[in-house]
Coordinates of N, CA, C and O in Angstrom, one line a residue:
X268 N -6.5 -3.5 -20.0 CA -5.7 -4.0 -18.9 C -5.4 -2.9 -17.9 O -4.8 -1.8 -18.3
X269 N -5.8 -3.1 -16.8 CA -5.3 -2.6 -15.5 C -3.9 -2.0 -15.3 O -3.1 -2.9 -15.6
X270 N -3.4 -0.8 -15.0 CA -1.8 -0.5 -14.5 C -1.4 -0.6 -13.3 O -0.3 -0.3 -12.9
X271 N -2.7 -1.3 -12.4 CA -2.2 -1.2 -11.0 C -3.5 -2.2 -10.4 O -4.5 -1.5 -10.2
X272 N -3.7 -3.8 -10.1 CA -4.4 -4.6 -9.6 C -3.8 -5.2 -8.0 O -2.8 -5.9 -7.9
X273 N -4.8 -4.7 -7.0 CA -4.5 -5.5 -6.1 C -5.4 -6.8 -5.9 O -6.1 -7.2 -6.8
X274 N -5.2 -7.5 -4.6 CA -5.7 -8.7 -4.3 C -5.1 -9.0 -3.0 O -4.1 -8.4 -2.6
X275 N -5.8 -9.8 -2.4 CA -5.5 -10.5 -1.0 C -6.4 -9.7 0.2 O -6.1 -9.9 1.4
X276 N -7.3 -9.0 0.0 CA -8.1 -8.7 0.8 C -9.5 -9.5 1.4 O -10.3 -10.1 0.6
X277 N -9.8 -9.6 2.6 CA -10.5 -10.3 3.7 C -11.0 -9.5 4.9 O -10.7 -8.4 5.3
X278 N -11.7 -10.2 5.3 CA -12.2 -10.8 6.7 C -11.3 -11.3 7.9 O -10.9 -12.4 7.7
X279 N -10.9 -10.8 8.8 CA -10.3 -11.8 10.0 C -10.8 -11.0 11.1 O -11.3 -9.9 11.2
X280 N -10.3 -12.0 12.1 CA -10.5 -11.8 13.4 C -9.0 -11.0 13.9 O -7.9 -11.2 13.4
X281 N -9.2 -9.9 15.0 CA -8.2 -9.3 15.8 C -7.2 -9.9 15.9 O -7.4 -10.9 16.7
X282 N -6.1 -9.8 15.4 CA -4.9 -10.4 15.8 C -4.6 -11.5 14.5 O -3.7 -12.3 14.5
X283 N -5.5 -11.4 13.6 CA -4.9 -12.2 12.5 C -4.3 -11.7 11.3 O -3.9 -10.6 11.5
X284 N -4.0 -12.1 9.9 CA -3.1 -11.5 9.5 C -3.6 -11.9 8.2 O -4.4 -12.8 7.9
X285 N -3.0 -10.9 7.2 CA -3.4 -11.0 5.6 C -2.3 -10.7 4.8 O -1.3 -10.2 5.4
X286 N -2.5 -10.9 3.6 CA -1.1 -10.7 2.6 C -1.7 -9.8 1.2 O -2.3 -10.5 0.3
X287 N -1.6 -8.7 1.1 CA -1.9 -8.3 0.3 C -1.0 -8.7 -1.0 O 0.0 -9.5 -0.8
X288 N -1.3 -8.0 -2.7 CA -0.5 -8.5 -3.5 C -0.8 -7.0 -4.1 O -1.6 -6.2 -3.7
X289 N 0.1 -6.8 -5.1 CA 0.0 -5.5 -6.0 C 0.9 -6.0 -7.3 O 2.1 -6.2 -7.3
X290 N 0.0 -6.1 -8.2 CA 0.8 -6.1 -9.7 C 0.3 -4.8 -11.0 O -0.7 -4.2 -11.3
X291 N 1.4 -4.7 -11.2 CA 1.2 -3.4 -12.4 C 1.9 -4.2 -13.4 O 2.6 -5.2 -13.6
X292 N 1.3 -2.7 -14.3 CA 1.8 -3.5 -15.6 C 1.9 -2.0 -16.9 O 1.7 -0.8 -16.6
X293 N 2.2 -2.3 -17.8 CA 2.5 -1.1 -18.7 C 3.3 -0.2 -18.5 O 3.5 0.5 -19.5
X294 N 4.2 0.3 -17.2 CA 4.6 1.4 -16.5 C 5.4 0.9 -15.8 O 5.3 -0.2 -15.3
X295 N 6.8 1.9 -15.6 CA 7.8 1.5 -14.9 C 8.1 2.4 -13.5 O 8.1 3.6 -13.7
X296 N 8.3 2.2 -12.5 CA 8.2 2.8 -11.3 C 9.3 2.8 -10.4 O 10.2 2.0 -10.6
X297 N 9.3 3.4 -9.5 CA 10.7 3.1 -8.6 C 10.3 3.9 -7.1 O 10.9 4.5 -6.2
X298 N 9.1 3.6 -7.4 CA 8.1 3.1 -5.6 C 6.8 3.0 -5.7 O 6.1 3.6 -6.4
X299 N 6.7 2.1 -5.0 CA 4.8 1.6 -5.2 C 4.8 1.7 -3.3 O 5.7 1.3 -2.6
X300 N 3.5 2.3 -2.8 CA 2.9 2.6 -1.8 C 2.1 2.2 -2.1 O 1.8 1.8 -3.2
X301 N 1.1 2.1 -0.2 CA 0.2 1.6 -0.1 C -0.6 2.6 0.8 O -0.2 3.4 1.7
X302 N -1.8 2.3 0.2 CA -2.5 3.0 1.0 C -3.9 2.9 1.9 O -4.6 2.4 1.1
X303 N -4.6 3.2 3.0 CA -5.5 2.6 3.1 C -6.9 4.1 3.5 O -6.6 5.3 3.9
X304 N -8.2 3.7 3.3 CA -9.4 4.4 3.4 C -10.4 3.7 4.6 O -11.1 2.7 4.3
X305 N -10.3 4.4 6.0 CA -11.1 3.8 6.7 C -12.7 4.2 5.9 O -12.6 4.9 4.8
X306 N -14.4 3.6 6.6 CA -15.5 3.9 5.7 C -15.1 5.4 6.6 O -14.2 6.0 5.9
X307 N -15.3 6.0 7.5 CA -16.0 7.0 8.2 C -15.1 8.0 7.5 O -15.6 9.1 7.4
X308 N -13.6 7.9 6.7 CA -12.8 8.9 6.5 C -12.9 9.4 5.0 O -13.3 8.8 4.1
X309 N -12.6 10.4 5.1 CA -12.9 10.9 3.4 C -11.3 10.4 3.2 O -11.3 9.5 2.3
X310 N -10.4 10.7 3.6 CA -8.8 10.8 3.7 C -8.1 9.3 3.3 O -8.2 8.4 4.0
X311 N -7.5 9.3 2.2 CA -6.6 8.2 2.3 C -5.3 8.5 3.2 O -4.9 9.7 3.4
X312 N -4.6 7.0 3.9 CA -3.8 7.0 4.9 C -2.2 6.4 4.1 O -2.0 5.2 4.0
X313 N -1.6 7.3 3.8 CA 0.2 6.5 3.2 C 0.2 5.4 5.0 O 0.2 5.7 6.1
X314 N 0.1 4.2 4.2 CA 0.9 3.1 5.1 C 2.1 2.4 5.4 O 2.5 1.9 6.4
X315 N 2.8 2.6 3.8 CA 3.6 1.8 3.2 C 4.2 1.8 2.4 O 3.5 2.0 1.5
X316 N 5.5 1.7 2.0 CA 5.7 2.4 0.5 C 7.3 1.7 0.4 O 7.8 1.6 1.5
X317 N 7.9 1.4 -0.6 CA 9.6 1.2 -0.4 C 9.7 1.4 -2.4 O 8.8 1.5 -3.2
X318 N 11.6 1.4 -2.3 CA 12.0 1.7 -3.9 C 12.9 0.7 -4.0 O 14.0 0.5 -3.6
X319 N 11.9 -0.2 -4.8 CA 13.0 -0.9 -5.3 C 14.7 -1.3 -5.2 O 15.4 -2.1 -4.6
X320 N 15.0 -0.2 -6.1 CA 16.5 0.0 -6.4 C 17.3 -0.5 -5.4 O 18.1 -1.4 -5.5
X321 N 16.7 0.3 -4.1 CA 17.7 0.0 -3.2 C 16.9 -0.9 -1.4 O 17.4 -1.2 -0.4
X322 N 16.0 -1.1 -1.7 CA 15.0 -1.7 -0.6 C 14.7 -0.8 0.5 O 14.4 -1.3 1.6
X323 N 14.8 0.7 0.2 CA 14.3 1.4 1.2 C 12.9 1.4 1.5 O 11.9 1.4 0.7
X324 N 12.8 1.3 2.7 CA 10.9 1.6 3.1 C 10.3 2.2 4.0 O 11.0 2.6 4.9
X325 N 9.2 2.5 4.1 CA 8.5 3.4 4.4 C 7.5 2.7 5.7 O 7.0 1.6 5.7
X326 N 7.2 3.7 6.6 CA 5.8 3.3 7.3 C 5.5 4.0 7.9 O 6.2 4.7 8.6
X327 N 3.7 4.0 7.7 CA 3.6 5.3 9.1 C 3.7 4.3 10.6 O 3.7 3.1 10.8
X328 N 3.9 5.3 11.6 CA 3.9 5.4 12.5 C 2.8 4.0 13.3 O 3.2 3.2 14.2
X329 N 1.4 4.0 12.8 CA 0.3 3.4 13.0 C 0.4 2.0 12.7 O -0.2 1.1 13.3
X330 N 1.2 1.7 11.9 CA 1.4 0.1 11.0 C 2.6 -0.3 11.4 O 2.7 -1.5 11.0
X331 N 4.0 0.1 12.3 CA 5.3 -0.2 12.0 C 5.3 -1.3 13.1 O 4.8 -1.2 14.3
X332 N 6.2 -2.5 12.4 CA 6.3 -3.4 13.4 C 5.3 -4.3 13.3 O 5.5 -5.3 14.0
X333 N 4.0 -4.2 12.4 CA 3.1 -5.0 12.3 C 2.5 -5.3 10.7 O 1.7 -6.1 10.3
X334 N 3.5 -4.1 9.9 CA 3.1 -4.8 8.5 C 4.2 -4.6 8.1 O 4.9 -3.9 8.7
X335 N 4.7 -5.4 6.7 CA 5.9 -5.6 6.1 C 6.0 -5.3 4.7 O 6.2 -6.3 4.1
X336 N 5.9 -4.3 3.9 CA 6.0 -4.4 2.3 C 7.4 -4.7 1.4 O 8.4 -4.0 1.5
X337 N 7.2 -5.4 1.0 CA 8.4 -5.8 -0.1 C 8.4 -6.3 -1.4 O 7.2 -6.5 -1.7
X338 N 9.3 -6.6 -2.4 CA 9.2 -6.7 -3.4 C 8.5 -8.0 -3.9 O 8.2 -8.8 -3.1
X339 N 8.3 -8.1 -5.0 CA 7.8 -9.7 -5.5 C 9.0 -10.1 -6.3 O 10.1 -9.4 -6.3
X340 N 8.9 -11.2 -7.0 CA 10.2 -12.2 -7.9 C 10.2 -11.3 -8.4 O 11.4 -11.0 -8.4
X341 N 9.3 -10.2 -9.2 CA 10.0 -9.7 -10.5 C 9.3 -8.2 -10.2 O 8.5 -7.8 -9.3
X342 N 9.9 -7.5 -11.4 CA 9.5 -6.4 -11.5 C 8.6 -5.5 -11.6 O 8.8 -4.3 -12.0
X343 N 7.5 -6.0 -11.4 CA 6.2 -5.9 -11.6 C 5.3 -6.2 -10.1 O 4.0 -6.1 -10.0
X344 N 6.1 -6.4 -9.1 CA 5.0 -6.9 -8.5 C 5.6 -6.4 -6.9 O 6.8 -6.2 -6.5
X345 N 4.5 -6.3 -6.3 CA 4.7 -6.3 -4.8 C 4.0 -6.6 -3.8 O 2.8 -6.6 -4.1
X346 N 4.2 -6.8 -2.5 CA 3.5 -6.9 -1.1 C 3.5 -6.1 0.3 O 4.3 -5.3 0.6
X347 N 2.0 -6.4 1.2 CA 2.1 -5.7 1.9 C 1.6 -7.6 2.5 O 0.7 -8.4 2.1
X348 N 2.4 -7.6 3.4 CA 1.9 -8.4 5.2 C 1.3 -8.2 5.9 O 2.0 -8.3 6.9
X349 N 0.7 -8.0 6.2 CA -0.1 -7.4 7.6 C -0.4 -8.7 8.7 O -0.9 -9.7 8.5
X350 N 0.3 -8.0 10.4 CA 0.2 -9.4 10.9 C -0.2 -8.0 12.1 O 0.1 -6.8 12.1
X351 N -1.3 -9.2 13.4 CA -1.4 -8.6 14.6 C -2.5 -7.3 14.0 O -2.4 -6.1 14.2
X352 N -3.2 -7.9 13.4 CA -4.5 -7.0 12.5 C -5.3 -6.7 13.8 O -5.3 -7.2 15.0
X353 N -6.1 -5.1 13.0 CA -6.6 -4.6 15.0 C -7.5 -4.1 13.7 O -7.5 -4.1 12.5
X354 N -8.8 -3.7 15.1 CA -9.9 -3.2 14.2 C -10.1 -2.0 13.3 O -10.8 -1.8 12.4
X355 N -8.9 -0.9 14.0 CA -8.7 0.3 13.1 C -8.1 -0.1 11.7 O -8.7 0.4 10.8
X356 N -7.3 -0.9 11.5 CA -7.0 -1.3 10.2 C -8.1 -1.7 8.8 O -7.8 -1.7 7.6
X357 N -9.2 -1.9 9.6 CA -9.7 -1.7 8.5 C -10.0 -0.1 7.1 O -9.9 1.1 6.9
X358 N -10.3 -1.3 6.8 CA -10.6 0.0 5.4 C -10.0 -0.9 3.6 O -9.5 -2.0 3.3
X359 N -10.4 0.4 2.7 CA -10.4 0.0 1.6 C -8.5 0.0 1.0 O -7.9 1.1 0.9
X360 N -7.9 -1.1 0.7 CA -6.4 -0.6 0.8 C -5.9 -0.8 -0.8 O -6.0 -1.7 -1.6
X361 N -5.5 0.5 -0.9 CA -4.7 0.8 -2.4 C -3.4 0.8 -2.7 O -2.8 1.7 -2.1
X362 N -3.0 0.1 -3.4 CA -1.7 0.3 -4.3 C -1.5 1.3 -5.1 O -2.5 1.6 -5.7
X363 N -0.5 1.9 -5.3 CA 0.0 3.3 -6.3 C 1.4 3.1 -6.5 O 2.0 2.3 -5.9
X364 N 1.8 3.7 -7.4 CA 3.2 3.5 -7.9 C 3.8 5.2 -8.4 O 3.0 6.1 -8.6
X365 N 4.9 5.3 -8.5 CA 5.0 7.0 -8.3 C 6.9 6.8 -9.0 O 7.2 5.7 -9.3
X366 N 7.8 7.7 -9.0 CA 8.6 7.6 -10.2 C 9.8 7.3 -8.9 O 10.9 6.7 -8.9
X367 N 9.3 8.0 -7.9 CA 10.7 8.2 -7.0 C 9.4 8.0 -5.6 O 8.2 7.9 -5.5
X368 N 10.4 7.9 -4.6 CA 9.3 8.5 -3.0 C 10.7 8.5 -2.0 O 11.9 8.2 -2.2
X369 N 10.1 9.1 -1.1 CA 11.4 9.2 0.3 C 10.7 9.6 1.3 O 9.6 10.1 1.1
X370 N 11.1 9.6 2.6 CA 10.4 9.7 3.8 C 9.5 11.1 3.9 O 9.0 11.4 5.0
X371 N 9.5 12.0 2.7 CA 9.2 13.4 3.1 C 7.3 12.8 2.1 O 6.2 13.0 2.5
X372 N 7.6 12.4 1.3 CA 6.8 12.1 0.4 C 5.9 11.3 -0.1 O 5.0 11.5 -0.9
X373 N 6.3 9.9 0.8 CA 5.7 8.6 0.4 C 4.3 8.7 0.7 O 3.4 8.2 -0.1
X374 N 4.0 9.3 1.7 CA 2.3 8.9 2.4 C 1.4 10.1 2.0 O 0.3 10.4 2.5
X375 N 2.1 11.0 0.8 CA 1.4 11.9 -0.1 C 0.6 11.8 -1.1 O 1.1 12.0 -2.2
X376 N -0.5 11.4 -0.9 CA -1.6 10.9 -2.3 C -1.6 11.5 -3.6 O -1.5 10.8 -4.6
X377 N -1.6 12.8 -3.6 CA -0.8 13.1 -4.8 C 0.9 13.0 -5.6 O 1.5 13.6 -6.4
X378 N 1.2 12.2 -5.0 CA 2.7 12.2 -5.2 C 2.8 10.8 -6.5 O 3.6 10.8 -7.4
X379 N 1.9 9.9 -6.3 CA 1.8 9.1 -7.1 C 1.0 9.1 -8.7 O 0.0 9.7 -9.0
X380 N 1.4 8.7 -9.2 CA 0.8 8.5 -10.5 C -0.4 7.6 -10.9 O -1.5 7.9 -11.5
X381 N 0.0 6.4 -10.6 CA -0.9 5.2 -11.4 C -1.2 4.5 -9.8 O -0.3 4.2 -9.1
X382 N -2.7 4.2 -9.6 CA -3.6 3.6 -8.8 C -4.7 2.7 -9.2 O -5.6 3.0 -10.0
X383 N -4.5 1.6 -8.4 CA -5.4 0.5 -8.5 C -6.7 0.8 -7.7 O -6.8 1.6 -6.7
X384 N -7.8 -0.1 -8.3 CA -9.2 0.4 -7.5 C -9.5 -0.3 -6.3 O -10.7 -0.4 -5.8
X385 N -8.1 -1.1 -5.3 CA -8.3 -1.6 -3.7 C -8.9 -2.9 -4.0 O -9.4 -3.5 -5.0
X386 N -8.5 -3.2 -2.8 CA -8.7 -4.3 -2.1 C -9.0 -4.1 -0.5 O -8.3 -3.5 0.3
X387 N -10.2 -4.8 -0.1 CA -11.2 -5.0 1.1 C -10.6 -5.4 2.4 O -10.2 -6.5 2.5
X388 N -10.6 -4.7 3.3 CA -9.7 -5.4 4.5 C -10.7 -5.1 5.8 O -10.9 -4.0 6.2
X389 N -11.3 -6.3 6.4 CA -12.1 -5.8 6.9 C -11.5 -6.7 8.3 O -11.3 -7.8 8.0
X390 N -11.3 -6.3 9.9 CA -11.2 -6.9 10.9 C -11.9 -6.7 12.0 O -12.2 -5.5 12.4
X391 N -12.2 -7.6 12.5 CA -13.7 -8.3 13.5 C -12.8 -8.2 14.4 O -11.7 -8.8 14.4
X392 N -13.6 -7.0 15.8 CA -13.1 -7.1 17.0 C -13.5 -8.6 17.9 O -13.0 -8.8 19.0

């Protein structure tokens, strides 16, 4: 079993929208980020990230205002929205989960622990 499965990745057209999903399991956390890998970049990109506890969240700069991450019913689970999809958005997008995060930290690829192997986001100018 997997500690970190995403899902909800697609195909759309400019301007349309997807709902990503992130479930973990075995491991307890107190922030799951997201993250994404255009093809041309070696670089993963922190997009997204919030803590539980208290519903703080995170965004870069590039995504704000146009995607939304938040919790699921239970403890185990989470979301990223993505609405007003543009063609830079593409790329391979990961979930990670990490013990703590805060605005200095969240979009730090090593900061996290446990990573899922993505989900496909691909948008058609």
């Amino acid at each position: 079993q997997e500690d970190v499965v995403e899902s909800g990745g697609g195909s759309v057209q400019a301007g349309g929208s997807l709902r990503l999903s992130c479930v973990t399991s075995d491991h307890l956390w107190n922030c799951m980020g997201w993250f994404r890998q255009a093809p041309e970049k070696k670089e993963r990109e922190g997009v997204a990230a919030f803590d539980p506890r208290d519903g703080t969240t995170y965004y870069a700069d590039s995504v704000k205002g146009r995607f939304t991450i938040s919790p699921g019913s239970d403890a185990n689970t989470g979301y990223l929205q993505m609405t007003n999809l543009k063609p830079d958005d593409t790329g391979m997008y990961y979930c990670a989960t990490a013990h703590w995060c805060s605005s200095t930290n969240y979009a730090r690829r090593n900061w996290y622990n446990y990573w899922g192997r993505g989900t496909q986001v691909t948008v058609a100018d």
